mmCIF file of C-alpha atoms in Angstrom:
data_model
loop_
_atom_site.group_PDB
_atom_site.id
_atom_site.type_symbol
_atom_site.label_atom_id
_atom_site.label_comp_id
_atom_site.label_asym_id
_atom_site.label_seq_id
_atom_site.Cartn_x
_atom_site.Cartn_y
_atom_site.Cartn_z
ATOM 1 C CA UNK A 1 189.364 125.504 111.888
ATOM 2 C CA UNK A 2 187.342 126.049 115.031
ATOM 3 C CA UNK A 3 184.017 125.831 113.404
ATOM 4 C CA UNK A 4 185.044 122.635 111.652
ATOM 5 C CA UNK A 5 186.116 121.201 115.026
ATOM 6 C CA UNK A 6 182.647 122.114 116.523
ATOM 7 C CA UNK A 7 180.804 120.399 113.656
ATOM 8 C CA UNK A 8 183.029 117.315 114.053
ATOM 9 C CA UNK A 9 182.375 117.221 117.831
ATOM 10 C CA UNK A 10 178.626 117.518 117.250
ATOM 11 C CA UNK A 11 178.583 114.858 114.644
ATOM 12 C CA UNK A 12 180.515 112.526 116.890
ATOM 13 C CA UNK A 13 178.004 113.198 119.621
ATOM 14 C CA UNK A 14 175.018 112.486 117.350
ATOM 15 C CA UNK A 15 176.763 109.465 116.102
ATOM 16 C CA UNK A 16 177.317 108.087 119.569
ATOM 17 C CA UNK A 17 173.746 108.937 120.621
ATOM 18 C CA UNK A 18 172.474 106.853 117.743
ATOM 19 C CA UNK A 19 174.810 104.020 118.612
ATOM 20 C CA UNK A 20 173.587 104.034 122.207
ATOM 21 C CA UNK A 21 170.066 104.023 121.047
ATOM 22 C CA UNK A 22 170.694 101.038 118.695
ATOM 23 C CA UNK A 23 172.502 99.334 121.663
ATOM 24 C CA UNK A 24 169.480 99.932 123.809
ATOM 25 C CA UNK A 25 167.467 98.154 121.151
ATOM 26 C CA UNK A 26 165.344 101.306 120.359
ATOM 27 C CA UNK A 27 166.506 101.210 116.766
ATOM 28 C CA UNK A 28 166.812 97.461 116.563
ATOM 29 C CA UNK A 29 164.901 97.000 113.250
ATOM 30 C CA UNK A 30 167.487 99.198 111.606
ATOM 31 C CA UNK A 31 170.137 96.491 112.003
ATOM 32 C CA UNK A 32 168.157 94.275 109.517
ATOM 33 C CA UNK A 33 169.140 96.614 106.624
ATOM 34 C CA UNK A 34 172.828 97.391 105.943
ATOM 35 C CA UNK A 35 173.777 100.851 107.249
ATOM 36 C CA UNK A 36 174.561 103.190 104.601
ATOM 37 C CA UNK A 37 178.167 104.577 104.552
ATOM 38 C CA UNK A 38 177.661 108.288 105.339
ATOM 39 C CA UNK A 39 181.048 109.173 103.756
ATOM 40 C CA UNK A 40 179.342 108.779 100.385
ATOM 41 C CA UNK A 41 177.548 111.988 101.093
ATOM 42 C CA UNK A 42 180.800 113.817 101.390
ATOM 43 C CA UNK A 43 182.358 112.553 98.165
ATOM 44 C CA UNK A 44 182.960 115.373 95.640
ATOM 45 C CA UNK A 45 182.692 113.401 92.397
ATOM 46 C CA UNK A 46 180.181 110.831 91.049
ATOM 47 C CA UNK A 47 182.877 108.144 90.928
ATOM 48 C CA UNK A 48 184.016 108.783 94.508
ATOM 49 C CA UNK A 49 180.444 108.830 95.668
ATOM 50 C CA UNK A 50 179.712 105.469 93.933
ATOM 51 C CA UNK A 51 182.768 103.905 95.337
ATOM 52 C CA UNK A 52 182.016 105.126 98.901
ATOM 53 C CA UNK A 53 178.423 104.011 98.680
ATOM 54 C CA UNK A 54 178.684 100.766 97.044
ATOM 55 C CA UNK A 55 182.354 99.812 97.072
ATOM 56 C CA UNK A 56 182.600 99.983 93.210
ATOM 57 C CA UNK A 57 181.652 102.231 90.426
ATOM 58 C CA UNK A 58 181.240 99.283 88.050
ATOM 59 C CA UNK A 59 177.732 99.794 86.793
ATOM 60 C CA UNK A 60 175.731 99.328 83.641
ATOM 61 C CA UNK A 61 173.028 101.200 82.129
ATOM 62 C CA UNK A 62 169.647 99.549 82.296
ATOM 63 C CA UNK A 63 166.417 100.090 80.394
ATOM 64 C CA UNK A 64 164.520 98.566 83.228
ATOM 65 C CA UNK A 65 164.877 101.756 85.302
ATOM 66 C CA UNK A 66 162.508 104.598 84.677
ATOM 67 C CA UNK A 67 163.714 107.917 85.884
ATOM 68 C CA UNK A 68 161.040 110.539 85.851
ATOM 69 C CA UNK A 69 162.349 114.109 86.279
ATOM 70 C CA UNK A 70 161.463 117.355 84.531
ATOM 71 C CA UNK A 71 163.394 118.383 81.445
ATOM 72 C CA UNK A 72 163.584 121.925 82.821
ATOM 73 C CA UNK A 73 163.351 122.589 86.427
ATOM 74 C CA UNK A 74 162.441 126.188 87.032
ATOM 75 C CA UNK A 75 163.376 126.087 90.709
ATOM 76 C CA UNK A 76 166.465 124.028 91.465
ATOM 77 C CA UNK A 77 165.434 123.853 95.126
ATOM 78 C CA UNK A 78 162.704 121.522 94.339
ATOM 79 C CA UNK A 79 163.134 118.955 91.521
ATOM 80 C CA UNK A 80 160.640 116.054 91.694
ATOM 81 C CA UNK A 81 162.216 112.799 91.016
ATOM 82 C CA UNK A 82 160.518 109.492 90.582
ATOM 83 C CA UNK A 83 162.367 106.155 90.029
ATOM 84 C CA UNK A 84 160.633 103.042 89.134
ATOM 85 C CA UNK A 85 162.450 99.744 88.247
ATOM 86 C CA UNK A 86 161.196 96.287 87.130
ATOM 87 C CA UNK A 87 164.556 94.759 88.165
ATOM 88 C CA UNK A 88 164.352 91.859 90.534
ATOM 89 C CA UNK A 89 165.777 91.703 94.083
ATOM 90 C CA UNK A 90 166.222 95.511 94.422
ATOM 91 C CA UNK A 91 168.346 96.351 97.475
ATOM 92 C CA UNK A 92 168.791 99.996 97.085
ATOM 93 C CA UNK A 93 167.809 102.922 94.997
ATOM 94 C CA UNK A 94 170.066 106.007 95.094
ATOM 95 C CA UNK A 95 169.846 109.442 93.534
ATOM 96 C CA UNK A 96 172.966 111.276 92.218
ATOM 97 C CA UNK A 97 173.172 114.805 90.632
ATOM 98 C CA UNK A 98 176.398 114.897 88.735
ATOM 99 C CA UNK A 99 177.229 118.593 89.239
ATOM 100 C CA UNK A 100 176.116 119.213 92.816
ATOM 101 C CA UNK A 101 179.105 119.931 95.117
ATOM 102 C CA UNK A 102 178.355 116.632 96.739
ATOM 103 C CA UNK A 103 176.724 114.390 94.106
ATOM 104 C CA UNK A 104 175.288 111.812 96.326
ATOM 105 C CA UNK A 105 171.800 113.087 97.290
ATOM 106 C CA UNK A 106 169.896 110.197 98.790
ATOM 107 C CA UNK A 107 170.015 106.468 99.031
ATOM 108 C CA UNK A 108 167.008 104.384 99.880
ATOM 109 C CA UNK A 109 167.412 100.871 101.213
ATOM 110 C CA UNK A 110 164.582 98.583 100.321
ATOM 111 C CA UNK A 111 163.725 95.170 101.876
ATOM 112 C CA UNK A 112 162.078 92.175 100.484
ATOM 113 C CA UNK A 113 158.468 92.913 99.445
ATOM 114 C CA UNK A 114 159.126 96.609 98.942
ATOM 115 C CA UNK A 115 158.411 97.552 95.343
ATOM 116 C CA UNK A 116 161.135 99.162 93.088
ATOM 117 C CA UNK A 117 159.710 102.657 93.417
ATOM 118 C CA UNK A 118 160.799 105.807 95.099
ATOM 119 C CA UNK A 119 159.553 109.316 94.683
ATOM 120 C CA UNK A 120 160.977 112.429 96.308
ATOM 121 C CA UNK A 121 162.123 115.965 95.715
ATOM 122 C CA UNK A 122 165.823 117.096 95.485
ATOM 123 C CA UNK A 123 167.913 120.237 95.233
ATOM 124 C CA UNK A 124 170.134 120.822 92.257
ATOM 125 C CA UNK A 125 172.866 123.358 92.071
ATOM 126 C CA UNK A 126 173.026 123.723 88.303
ATOM 127 C CA UNK A 127 171.893 121.895 85.090
ATOM 128 C CA UNK A 128 173.319 118.468 85.054
ATOM 129 C CA UNK A 129 172.513 114.766 84.757
ATOM 130 C CA UNK A 130 170.497 113.082 87.429
ATOM 131 C CA UNK A 131 171.610 109.544 87.845
ATOM 132 C CA UNK A 132 169.419 106.888 89.393
ATOM 133 C CA UNK A 133 171.581 103.994 90.722
ATOM 134 C CA UNK A 134 169.709 100.753 91.502
ATOM 135 C CA UNK A 135 171.481 97.930 93.290
ATOM 136 C CA UNK A 136 169.710 94.674 92.349
ATOM 137 C CA UNK A 137 171.059 91.187 93.027
ATOM 138 C CA UNK A 138 174.467 92.577 94.052
ATOM 139 C CA UNK A 139 174.936 94.395 90.744
ATOM 140 C CA UNK A 140 174.666 98.158 90.075
ATOM 141 C CA UNK A 141 172.334 99.531 87.290
ATOM 142 C CA UNK A 142 172.005 103.185 86.300
ATOM 143 C CA UNK A 143 169.820 105.417 84.330
ATOM 144 C CA UNK A 144 170.393 109.019 83.451
ATOM 145 C CA UNK A 145 168.421 112.061 82.617
ATOM 146 C CA UNK A 146 169.496 115.608 81.978
ATOM 147 C CA UNK A 147 167.692 118.206 83.913
ATOM 148 C CA UNK A 148 168.097 121.962 83.070
ATOM 149 C CA UNK A 149 167.967 124.249 86.101
ATOM 150 C CA UNK A 150 167.123 127.937 85.625
ATOM 151 C CA UNK A 151 167.650 128.849 89.329
ATOM 152 C CA UNK A 152 170.027 127.002 91.460
ATOM 153 C CA UNK A 153 168.882 125.415 94.753
ATOM 154 C CA UNK A 154 172.225 124.972 96.537
ATOM 155 C CA UNK A 155 173.998 127.927 98.131
ATOM 156 C CA UNK A 156 173.243 131.519 97.176
ATOM 157 C CA UNK B 1 153.983 116.537 117.069
ATOM 158 C CA UNK B 2 152.873 116.965 113.745
ATOM 159 C CA UNK B 3 155.881 117.313 111.620
ATOM 160 C CA UNK B 4 154.798 114.489 109.330
ATOM 161 C CA UNK B 5 151.773 114.086 107.229
ATOM 162 C CA UNK B 6 151.285 110.613 105.943
ATOM 163 C CA UNK B 7 148.905 108.775 103.707
ATOM 164 C CA UNK B 8 148.949 104.979 103.181
ATOM 165 C CA UNK B 9 146.571 103.332 100.640
ATOM 166 C CA UNK B 10 146.380 99.760 99.663
ATOM 167 C CA UNK B 11 145.264 98.616 96.239
ATOM 168 C CA UNK B 12 145.599 95.068 95.015
ATOM 169 C CA UNK B 13 147.887 94.068 97.821
ATOM 170 C CA UNK B 14 150.282 96.928 97.335
ATOM 171 C CA UNK B 15 150.520 99.561 99.956
ATOM 172 C CA UNK B 16 151.553 103.030 98.646
ATOM 173 C CA UNK B 17 152.813 105.363 101.350
ATOM 174 C CA UNK B 18 153.103 109.012 100.736
ATOM 175 C CA UNK B 19 154.717 111.250 103.363
ATOM 176 C CA UNK B 20 155.358 115.029 103.703
ATOM 177 C CA UNK B 21 157.754 116.042 106.515
ATOM 178 C CA UNK B 22 158.285 119.539 107.595
ATOM 179 C CA UNK B 23 161.971 120.212 108.096
ATOM 180 C CA UNK B 24 164.213 123.094 106.980
ATOM 181 C CA UNK B 25 166.803 120.766 105.356
ATOM 182 C CA UNK B 26 169.721 123.177 105.426
ATOM 183 C CA UNK B 27 172.661 122.075 103.420
ATOM 184 C CA UNK B 28 175.252 124.003 105.452
ATOM 185 C CA UNK B 29 176.372 125.732 102.204
ATOM 186 C CA UNK B 30 174.009 128.577 102.519
ATOM 187 C CA UNK B 31 174.996 131.991 103.853
ATOM 188 C CA UNK B 32 172.824 134.192 105.934
ATOM 189 C CA UNK B 33 172.510 137.253 103.640
ATOM 190 C CA UNK B 34 172.475 139.827 106.530
ATOM 191 C CA UNK B 35 175.305 138.644 108.638
ATOM 192 C CA UNK B 36 177.356 136.779 105.994
ATOM 193 C CA UNK B 37 177.705 133.778 108.300
ATOM 194 C CA UNK B 38 177.135 130.327 107.172
ATOM 195 C CA UNK B 39 173.887 128.658 108.156
ATOM 196 C CA UNK B 40 174.838 125.374 109.811
ATOM 197 C CA UNK B 41 173.658 122.127 108.256
ATOM 198 C CA UNK B 42 170.383 120.869 109.640
ATOM 199 C CA UNK B 43 168.736 118.156 107.643
ATOM 200 C CA UNK B 44 167.131 114.725 108.002
ATOM 201 C CA UNK B 45 169.660 111.895 107.761
ATOM 202 C CA UNK B 46 167.487 108.941 107.972
ATOM 203 C CA UNK B 47 163.837 107.973 107.402
ATOM 204 C CA UNK B 48 162.648 104.568 108.537
ATOM 205 C CA UNK B 49 159.302 103.051 107.523
ATOM 206 C CA UNK B 50 158.051 100.076 109.453
ATOM 207 C CA UNK B 51 154.972 98.104 108.373
ATOM 208 C CA UNK B 52 153.541 95.535 110.796
ATOM 209 C CA UNK B 53 156.868 95.448 112.748
ATOM 210 C CA UNK B 54 158.941 94.952 109.650
ATOM 211 C CA UNK B 55 161.396 97.594 108.301
ATOM 212 C CA UNK B 56 160.437 97.915 104.666
ATOM 213 C CA UNK B 57 162.090 101.153 103.634
ATOM 214 C CA UNK B 58 165.064 103.189 104.932
ATOM 215 C CA UNK B 59 166.086 106.499 103.407
ATOM 216 C CA UNK B 60 169.511 107.925 103.893
ATOM 217 C CA UNK B 61 169.521 111.486 103.053
ATOM 218 C CA UNK B 62 172.002 114.326 102.490
ATOM 219 C CA UNK B 63 171.107 118.042 102.766
ATOM 220 C CA UNK B 64 170.418 117.990 98.977
ATOM 221 C CA UNK B 65 166.865 116.718 99.540
ATOM 222 C CA UNK B 66 164.360 119.669 99.153
ATOM 223 C CA UNK B 67 163.051 121.557 102.111
ATOM 224 C CA UNK B 68 159.917 119.982 103.664
ATOM 225 C CA UNK B 69 160.729 116.634 102.058
ATOM 226 C CA UNK B 70 158.212 114.513 100.285
ATOM 227 C CA UNK B 71 158.765 110.732 100.053
ATOM 228 C CA UNK B 72 156.847 107.975 98.542
ATOM 229 C CA UNK B 73 157.290 104.206 98.230
ATOM 230 C CA UNK B 74 155.393 101.016 97.676
ATOM 231 C CA UNK B 75 155.430 97.690 99.421
ATOM 232 C CA UNK B 76 153.480 94.530 99.758
ATOM 233 C CA UNK B 77 150.721 94.654 102.360
ATOM 234 C CA UNK B 78 147.087 94.716 103.230
ATOM 235 C CA UNK B 79 144.427 97.119 104.387
ATOM 236 C CA UNK B 80 144.442 97.665 108.081
ATOM 237 C CA UNK B 81 148.383 97.261 108.395
ATOM 238 C CA UNK B 82 150.016 99.672 110.827
ATOM 239 C CA UNK B 83 152.696 101.876 109.120
ATOM 240 C CA UNK B 84 155.119 103.628 111.301
ATOM 241 C CA UNK B 85 157.392 106.367 109.790
ATOM 242 C CA UNK B 86 160.172 108.069 111.716
ATOM 243 C CA UNK B 87 162.957 110.497 110.983
ATOM 244 C CA UNK B 88 166.251 111.480 112.598
ATOM 245 C CA UNK B 89 168.113 114.651 111.702
ATOM 246 C CA UNK B 90 171.770 115.540 112.108
ATOM 247 C CA UNK B 91 171.184 117.516 115.208
ATOM 248 C CA UNK B 92 169.622 114.676 116.965
ATOM 249 C CA UNK B 93 166.046 115.711 116.450
ATOM 250 C CA UNK B 94 163.437 113.104 115.523
ATOM 251 C CA UNK B 95 159.764 112.518 115.114
ATOM 252 C CA UNK B 96 157.565 109.656 114.216
ATOM 253 C CA UNK B 97 153.887 108.921 113.260
ATOM 254 C CA UNK B 98 151.729 105.839 112.985
ATOM 255 C CA UNK B 99 148.923 105.271 110.561
ATOM 256 C CA UNK B 100 146.674 102.504 109.554
ATOM 257 C CA UNK B 101 146.634 101.568 105.870
ATOM 258 C CA UNK B 102 143.339 102.346 104.216
#
């Protein structure tokens, strides 16, 4: 209990520090892009995470998204992921790993003139589907790929 | 500080930015094997990229992004643009770097 309380306190402190900085105009450009709901990172299932992040889990699979990930990841701590999309008006590109304890891994907000492309490396607890969620023109599109993990990268 | 390595190249009007940050990216789920205590979460929560004063890319991350994270994105731009990349972590740490697009 106590530990959680500490963490809570810390988080509130950090949160307010950011708020103050934003207020002071230090992080002003940030306001241009919608702030990402941090609760989505705490969600325990893909559906919950989608709802927390985008307000709905109503999505359709799209062939205009290319999700590049290894078939077999030897080390779950470093799984390279590249997402490319030819969709128009891309607002955000998110990465979800279905079986991680918190499926939502990362969400990238793009502005006008930014190409539908993101490349990064993620941790995966065990073999599961990696889902790329692209928000374009107010709608959600997804693309899935199964990645087999030999050594987990979370916990242990 | 040099916690960020960045490369920005422009080809045909498209700037490709590649960045490597050094950060432990602790999830908060790992245990210290010797003491059995949980290692507290310590990870980057936000990365902001600004090209010529315009925010082009914001990354919101959980602890599930790999240690010493790599990030790459592409945006419209030209040679000579200034790219500024900065990150904030959940403990209030931050760093930033500025680079001219080649």
